[in-house]
Every structure is written in structure tokens, then in C-alpha cells.
Amino acid sequence: MDNAERATGHATDWAGAATVVIRPARVDDAAAMAAYMTALAAEKLDTLSPAEPTSAADERERVLRSRISDRLLILLAVHGEALAGIASLAGGRRTDDRHAGRLGLSVARAWRGRGVGRLLLGATIEEARSWPGFCRIELECAPWNAPAIALYENLGFMLEGRRRKALDLRGEPEDMLLMSL
């Protein structure tokens, strides 16, 4: 994906309709990305492993890596100056796993249930299909995160299995669902 904004979509905000632009992360987004991740971590969501606060320097390094890698994608959903969501896809680097990648997806609280996740995921899938030899996106999802499961299934992801007692999210081991496209 080049630096141009590739996809624009509409998601509903509290005032009605708002334009959300889906674009690759840029180095100058690092501080906003770190603030977003810190806010996400403060929510203590139990939908997947807790988000970890990051620094602007950490996010800057991650964005720089995505710019030089042909197997790392970071897309942002942006409304004005605010981040509405982040998607990342890390493709394999070895010969035997370059065809696959792991998806990370999060949406800011104010934008959940308004189509931002669908826009981000759609743009991520579209970009991944342009990677030579790439044919698999995989993810993990908490079994009680019904909205996320519905979104993934609607976009063609299939349930592959369950990792029993995979993560300690709420003080005891919890299962995680494995899904792929």
C-alpha cells in the first residue's frame, strides 16, 4: 500500500454520519497511536489479551518497520485528527509461513458498533490479497465477544478451533477461538 489514502468509508457517529478515512500509519501518527493504545489499555477490556500502553517511540519504531517490510501492515481509521481504530497484519517471514499473517484489530470506544471495524478489516483484507503468495489471515478472539465473531464470520472468516486455557484475561485461564480467512 502506498502512502496515499486508499479507502474512505462512512461510519455512524453520535451526530449522524461521519467520514472515516482508512490509511497506512505514518511516522507522525506515533504519538496519537501511543495515546490510543494507552486509552484502550485503561478500559481493561476482557475481549482479548489486554492492550498494553506503548510509548510514541515504540509506535514510531513499529511504523518504520511497517514501511520497510513487505509483510507488516498498519492501517488507521482516522476521523479528523482522532484515531477511530487500528488494524495490523503481520505476515510470516520464513519460507514456510509467508503465505499467512496474524491480524490485530481494535476500535475506539466511541466508534464501536458503527462500521469502523468492518472498514478497517475490509481494507486489510484487500491489501493482503496483493501480497505475493499470501492466502491466509488468522486471528484469535474471545468466545464471548459476539460482535467481533459476527463481523469476522460476515467477512468470511471460519472457526478453526479453540485454544483451551490460552490466556489469563480475568484472573483465570480462558479459552480463545482460532479463526481464519
PDB file of C-alpha atoms in Angstrom:
ATOM      1  CA  MET A   1       0.000   0.000   0.000  1.00  0.00           C
ATOM      2  CA  ASP A   2       1.380   3.406  -0.875  1.00  0.00           C
ATOM      3  CA  ASN A   3       1.187   6.498   1.291  1.00  0.00           C
ATOM      4  CA  ALA A   4      -1.977   7.712  -0.393  1.00  0.00           C
ATOM      5  CA  GLU A   5      -5.233   7.314   1.439  1.00  0.00           C
ATOM      6  CA  ARG A   6      -6.611   4.154  -0.133  1.00  0.00           C
ATOM      7  CA  ALA A   7     -10.082   3.812   1.300  1.00  0.00           C
ATOM      8  CA  THR A   8     -12.673   6.196   2.595  1.00  0.00           C
ATOM      9  CA  GLY A   9     -15.846   4.958   4.150  1.00  0.00           C
ATOM     10  CA  HIS A  10     -18.723   6.096   6.223  1.00  0.00           C
ATOM     11  CA  ALA A  11     -19.303   5.102   9.798  1.00  0.00           C
ATOM     12  CA  THR A  12     -22.014   6.458  12.043  1.00  0.00           C
ATOM     13  CA  ASP A  13     -21.005   8.746  14.872  1.00  0.00           C
ATOM     14  CA  TRP A  14     -23.196  10.245  17.579  1.00  0.00           C
ATOM     15  CA  ALA A  15     -24.189  13.152  15.328  1.00  0.00           C
ATOM     16  CA  GLY A  16     -25.239  11.011  12.383  1.00  0.00           C
ATOM     17  CA  ALA A  17     -22.834  10.203   9.581  1.00  0.00           C
ATOM     18  CA  ALA A  18     -19.134  10.938   9.607  1.00  0.00           C
ATOM     19  CA  THR A  19     -16.342  10.210   7.196  1.00  0.00           C
ATOM     20  CA  VAL A  20     -13.632   7.886   8.390  1.00  0.00           C
ATOM     21  CA  VAL A  21     -10.508   7.613   6.282  1.00  0.00           C
ATOM     22  CA  ILE A  22      -8.610   4.332   6.256  1.00  0.00           C
ATOM     23  CA  ARG A  23      -4.932   4.904   5.570  1.00  0.00           C
ATOM     24  CA  PRO A  24      -1.497   3.492   6.351  1.00  0.00           C
ATOM     25  CA  ALA A  25       0.074   4.634   9.605  1.00  0.00           C
ATOM     26  CA  ARG A  26       2.690   7.361   9.236  1.00  0.00           C
ATOM     27  CA  VAL A  27       5.623   8.173  11.490  1.00  0.00           C
ATOM     28  CA  ASP A  28       3.897  11.367  12.609  1.00  0.00           C
ATOM     29  CA  ASP A  29       0.977   9.236  13.897  1.00  0.00           C
ATOM     30  CA  ALA A  30       3.172   7.635  16.583  1.00  0.00           C
ATOM     31  CA  ALA A  31       2.105   9.887  19.478  1.00  0.00           C
ATOM     32  CA  ALA A  32      -1.594   9.503  18.629  1.00  0.00           C
ATOM     33  CA  MET A  33      -1.170   5.729  18.329  1.00  0.00           C
ATOM     34  CA  ALA A  34       0.518   5.557  21.739  1.00  0.00           C
ATOM     35  CA  ALA A  35      -2.265   7.646  23.313  1.00  0.00           C
ATOM     36  CA  TYR A  36      -4.877   5.404  21.647  1.00  0.00           C
ATOM     37  CA  MET A  37      -3.231   2.231  22.982  1.00  0.00           C
ATOM     38  CA  THR A  38      -2.953   3.747  26.470  1.00  0.00           C
ATOM     39  CA  ALA A  39      -6.672   4.620  26.418  1.00  0.00           C
ATOM     40  CA  LEU A  40      -7.501   1.116  25.184  1.00  0.00           C
ATOM     41  CA  ALA A  41      -5.418  -0.429  27.980  1.00  0.00           C
ATOM     42  CA  ALA A  42      -7.221   1.724  30.557  1.00  0.00           C
ATOM     43  CA  GLU A  43     -10.550   0.175  29.503  1.00  0.00           C
ATOM     44  CA  LYS A  44      -9.376  -3.238  30.764  1.00  0.00           C
ATOM     45  CA  LEU A  45     -11.406  -4.995  28.089  1.00  0.00           C
ATOM     46  CA  ASP A  46     -11.898  -8.712  28.518  1.00  0.00           C
ATOM     47  CA  THR A  47     -12.318  -9.392  24.821  1.00  0.00           C
ATOM     48  CA  LEU A  48      -8.726 -10.417  24.195  1.00  0.00           C
ATOM     49  CA  SER A  49      -5.411 -10.004  25.893  1.00  0.00           C
ATOM     50  CA  PRO A  50      -5.332  -6.567  27.457  1.00  0.00           C
ATOM     51  CA  ALA A  51      -3.895  -3.829  25.319  1.00  0.00           C
ATOM     52  CA  GLU A  52      -0.587  -2.643  26.643  1.00  0.00           C
ATOM     53  CA  PRO A  53       0.240   1.026  26.850  1.00  0.00           C
ATOM     54  CA  THR A  54       3.016   1.956  24.459  1.00  0.00           C
ATOM     55  CA  SER A  55       5.227   4.963  24.012  1.00  0.00           C
ATOM     56  CA  ALA A  56       5.406   7.226  20.989  1.00  0.00           C
ATOM     57  CA  ALA A  57       8.937   5.896  20.415  1.00  0.00           C
ATOM     58  CA  ASP A  58       7.650   2.285  20.370  1.00  0.00           C
ATOM     59  CA  GLU A  59       4.899   3.166  17.906  1.00  0.00           C
ATOM     60  CA  ARG A  60       7.305   5.164  15.738  1.00  0.00           C
ATOM     61  CA  GLU A  61       9.592   2.118  15.515  1.00  0.00           C
ATOM     62  CA  ARG A  62       6.638  -0.118  14.620  1.00  0.00           C
ATOM     63  CA  VAL A  63       5.503   2.264  11.875  1.00  0.00           C
ATOM     64  CA  LEU A  64       9.036   2.472  10.488  1.00  0.00           C
ATOM     65  CA  ARG A  65       9.221  -1.350  10.418  1.00  0.00           C
ATOM     66  CA  SER A  66       5.921  -1.447   8.516  1.00  0.00           C
ATOM     67  CA  ARG A  67       7.342   0.943   5.922  1.00  0.00           C
ATOM     68  CA  ILE A  68      10.312  -1.281   5.102  1.00  0.00           C
ATOM     69  CA  SER A  69       8.621  -4.667   5.447  1.00  0.00           C
ATOM     70  CA  ASP A  70       6.606  -6.322   2.726  1.00  0.00           C
ATOM     71  CA  ARG A  71       4.840  -8.373   5.410  1.00  0.00           C
ATOM     72  CA  LEU A  72       3.766  -5.809   8.027  1.00  0.00           C
ATOM     73  CA  LEU A  73       0.747  -3.582   7.548  1.00  0.00           C
ATOM     74  CA  ILE A  74      -0.625  -0.997   9.978  1.00  0.00           C
ATOM     75  CA  LEU A  75      -3.814   0.775   8.950  1.00  0.00           C
ATOM     76  CA  LEU A  76      -5.543   3.561  10.833  1.00  0.00           C
ATOM     77  CA  ALA A  77      -9.163   4.657  10.798  1.00  0.00           C
ATOM     78  CA  VAL A  78      -8.999   8.430  11.147  1.00  0.00           C
ATOM     79  CA  HIS A  79     -11.808  10.922  11.736  1.00  0.00           C
ATOM     80  CA  GLY A  80     -10.374  14.418  11.567  1.00  0.00           C
ATOM     81  CA  GLU A  81      -7.386  14.266  13.896  1.00  0.00           C
ATOM     82  CA  ALA A  82      -8.776  11.424  16.039  1.00  0.00           C
ATOM     83  CA  LEU A  83      -7.984   7.722  15.716  1.00  0.00           C
ATOM     84  CA  ALA A  84     -11.149   5.663  15.437  1.00  0.00           C
ATOM     85  CA  GLY A  85      -9.331   2.322  15.148  1.00  0.00           C
ATOM     86  CA  ILE A  86      -6.180   0.431  14.251  1.00  0.00           C
ATOM     87  CA  ALA A  87      -5.653  -2.762  12.266  1.00  0.00           C
ATOM     88  CA  SER A  88      -2.372  -4.576  11.875  1.00  0.00           C
ATOM     89  CA  LEU A  89      -1.389  -7.608   9.873  1.00  0.00           C
ATOM     90  CA  ALA A  90       1.956  -9.281  10.469  1.00  0.00           C
ATOM     91  CA  GLY A  91       2.815 -11.766   7.767  1.00  0.00           C
ATOM     92  CA  GLY A  92       5.225 -14.614   8.185  1.00  0.00           C
ATOM     93  CA  ARG A  93       8.854 -14.028   7.265  1.00  0.00           C
ATOM     94  CA  ARG A  94      10.020 -17.625   6.879  1.00  0.00           C
ATOM     95  CA  THR A  95       9.658 -19.554   3.644  1.00  0.00           C
ATOM     96  CA  ASP A  96       7.114 -21.914   5.201  1.00  0.00           C
ATOM     97  CA  ASP A  97       4.794 -19.230   6.649  1.00  0.00           C
ATOM     98  CA  ARG A  98       4.995 -16.281   4.232  1.00  0.00           C
ATOM     99  CA  HIS A  99       1.544 -17.184   2.934  1.00  0.00           C
ATOM    100  CA  ALA A 100      -0.101 -16.351   6.294  1.00  0.00           C
ATOM    101  CA  GLY A 101      -0.428 -13.449   8.689  1.00  0.00           C
ATOM    102  CA  ARG A 102      -1.854 -12.595  12.123  1.00  0.00           C
ATOM    103  CA  LEU A 103      -4.488  -9.921  12.420  1.00  0.00           C
ATOM    104  CA  GLY A 104      -4.845  -7.393  15.215  1.00  0.00           C
ATOM    105  CA  LEU A 105      -7.909  -5.132  15.249  1.00  0.00           C
ATOM    106  CA  SER A 106      -9.222  -2.582  17.722  1.00  0.00           C
ATOM    107  CA  VAL A 107     -11.799   0.196  17.579  1.00  0.00           C
ATOM    108  CA  ALA A 108     -12.023   3.220  19.867  1.00  0.00           C
ATOM    109  CA  ARG A 109     -14.905   3.081  22.325  1.00  0.00           C
ATOM    110  CA  ALA A 110     -16.772   5.994  20.709  1.00  0.00           C
ATOM    111  CA  TRP A 111     -16.693   4.232  17.338  1.00  0.00           C
ATOM    112  CA  ARG A 112     -17.636   0.665  18.285  1.00  0.00           C
ATOM    113  CA  GLY A 113     -20.687  -0.733  16.528  1.00  0.00           C
ATOM    114  CA  ARG A 114     -20.558   1.943  13.838  1.00  0.00           C
ATOM    115  CA  GLY A 115     -18.794   0.146  10.982  1.00  0.00           C
ATOM    116  CA  VAL A 116     -15.193   1.169  11.660  1.00  0.00           C
ATOM    117  CA  GLY A 117     -14.045  -2.404  12.309  1.00  0.00           C
ATOM    118  CA  ARG A 118     -15.629  -3.518   9.030  1.00  0.00           C
ATOM    119  CA  LEU A 119     -13.882  -0.703   7.113  1.00  0.00           C
ATOM    120  CA  LEU A 120     -10.501  -1.488   8.675  1.00  0.00           C
ATOM    121  CA  LEU A 121     -10.824  -5.221   8.162  1.00  0.00           C
ATOM    122  CA  GLY A 122     -12.004  -4.804   4.567  1.00  0.00           C
ATOM    123  CA  ALA A 123      -9.028  -2.585   3.727  1.00  0.00           C
ATOM    124  CA  THR A 124      -6.645  -5.004   5.463  1.00  0.00           C
ATOM    125  CA  ILE A 125      -8.002  -7.977   3.513  1.00  0.00           C
ATOM    126  CA  GLU A 126      -7.783  -6.038   0.242  1.00  0.00           C
ATOM    127  CA  GLU A 127      -4.158  -5.091   0.850  1.00  0.00           C
ATOM    128  CA  ALA A 128      -3.185  -8.613   1.985  1.00  0.00           C
ATOM    129  CA  ARG A 129      -4.566 -10.058  -1.247  1.00  0.00           C
ATOM    130  CA  SER A 130      -1.968  -8.009  -3.139  1.00  0.00           C
ATOM    131  CA  TRP A 131       0.942  -9.632  -1.281  1.00  0.00           C
ATOM    132  CA  PRO A 132       2.627 -12.273  -3.479  1.00  0.00           C
ATOM    133  CA  GLY A 133       1.705 -15.791  -2.368  1.00  0.00           C
ATOM    134  CA  PHE A 134      -0.409 -14.581   0.556  1.00  0.00           C
ATOM    135  CA  CYS A 135      -3.587 -16.591   1.169  1.00  0.00           C
ATOM    136  CA  ARG A 136      -4.343 -16.760   4.910  1.00  0.00           C
ATOM    137  CA  ILE A 137      -5.293 -14.297   7.650  1.00  0.00           C
ATOM    138  CA  GLU A 138      -5.587 -15.745  11.127  1.00  0.00           C
ATOM    139  CA  LEU A 139      -6.768 -14.293  14.408  1.00  0.00           C
ATOM    140  CA  GLU A 140      -7.738 -15.160  17.945  1.00  0.00           C
ATOM    141  CA  CYS A 141     -10.967 -13.994  19.510  1.00  0.00           C
ATOM    142  CA  ALA A 142     -12.560 -14.349  22.926  1.00  0.00           C
ATOM    143  CA  PRO A 143     -15.584 -16.692  22.719  1.00  0.00           C
ATOM    144  CA  TRP A 144     -17.815 -14.148  24.493  1.00  0.00           C
ATOM    145  CA  ASN A 145     -17.007 -11.324  22.034  1.00  0.00           C
ATOM    146  CA  ALA A 146     -20.134 -11.878  19.931  1.00  0.00           C
ATOM    147  CA  PRO A 147     -19.911  -8.622  17.913  1.00  0.00           C
ATOM    148  CA  ALA A 148     -16.368  -9.419  16.764  1.00  0.00           C
ATOM    149  CA  ILE A 149     -17.224 -13.031  15.931  1.00  0.00           C
ATOM    150  CA  ALA A 150     -20.234 -11.870  13.883  1.00  0.00           C
ATOM    151  CA  LEU A 151     -18.068  -9.371  11.971  1.00  0.00           C
ATOM    152  CA  TYR A 152     -15.380 -11.942  11.241  1.00  0.00           C
ATOM    153  CA  GLU A 153     -17.896 -14.558  10.094  1.00  0.00           C
ATOM    154  CA  ASN A 154     -19.706 -11.990   7.935  1.00  0.00           C
ATOM    155  CA  LEU A 155     -16.436 -11.253   6.144  1.00  0.00           C
ATOM    156  CA  GLY A 156     -15.759 -14.948   5.527  1.00  0.00           C
ATOM    157  CA  PHE A 157     -13.610 -15.994   8.482  1.00  0.00           C
ATOM    158  CA  MET A 158     -14.118 -19.574   9.608  1.00  0.00           C
ATOM    159  CA  LEU A 159     -13.819 -21.027  13.081  1.00  0.00           C
ATOM    160  CA  GLU A 160     -10.856 -23.407  13.133  1.00  0.00           C
ATOM    161  CA  GLY A 161     -10.718 -24.392  16.744  1.00  0.00           C
ATOM    162  CA  ARG A 162     -10.284 -23.417  20.337  1.00  0.00           C
ATOM    163  CA  ARG A 163      -7.124 -22.910  22.350  1.00  0.00           C
ATOM    164  CA  ARG A 164      -8.072 -24.204  25.779  1.00  0.00           C
ATOM    165  CA  LYS A 165      -6.915 -22.102  28.734  1.00  0.00           C
ATOM    166  CA  ALA A 166      -4.865 -19.968  26.339  1.00  0.00           C
ATOM    167  CA  LEU A 167      -4.818 -16.667  28.220  1.00  0.00           C
ATOM    168  CA  ASP A 168      -5.378 -15.385  31.720  1.00  0.00           C
ATOM    169  CA  LEU A 169      -7.723 -12.492  30.992  1.00  0.00           C
ATOM    170  CA  ARG A 170      -9.926 -12.302  34.081  1.00  0.00           C
ATOM    171  CA  GLY A 171      -7.874 -13.917  36.796  1.00  0.00           C
ATOM    172  CA  GLU A 172      -8.171 -17.467  35.494  1.00  0.00           C
ATOM    173  CA  PRO A 173      -7.264 -19.262  32.264  1.00  0.00           C
ATOM    174  CA  GLU A 174      -9.687 -18.592  29.420  1.00  0.00           C
ATOM    175  CA  ASP A 175     -10.189 -20.267  26.064  1.00  0.00           C
ATOM    176  CA  MET A 176      -9.604 -18.411  22.810  1.00  0.00           C
ATOM    177  CA  LEU A 177     -11.188 -19.093  19.440  1.00  0.00           C
ATOM    178  CA  LEU A 178      -8.993 -19.550  16.380  1.00  0.00           C
ATOM    179  CA  MET A 179     -10.425 -18.141  13.154  1.00  0.00           C
ATOM    180  CA  SER A 180      -9.008 -17.704   9.663  1.00  0.00           C
ATOM    181  CA  LEU A 181      -9.820 -16.426   6.216  1.00  0.00           C
TER     182      LEU A 181
END
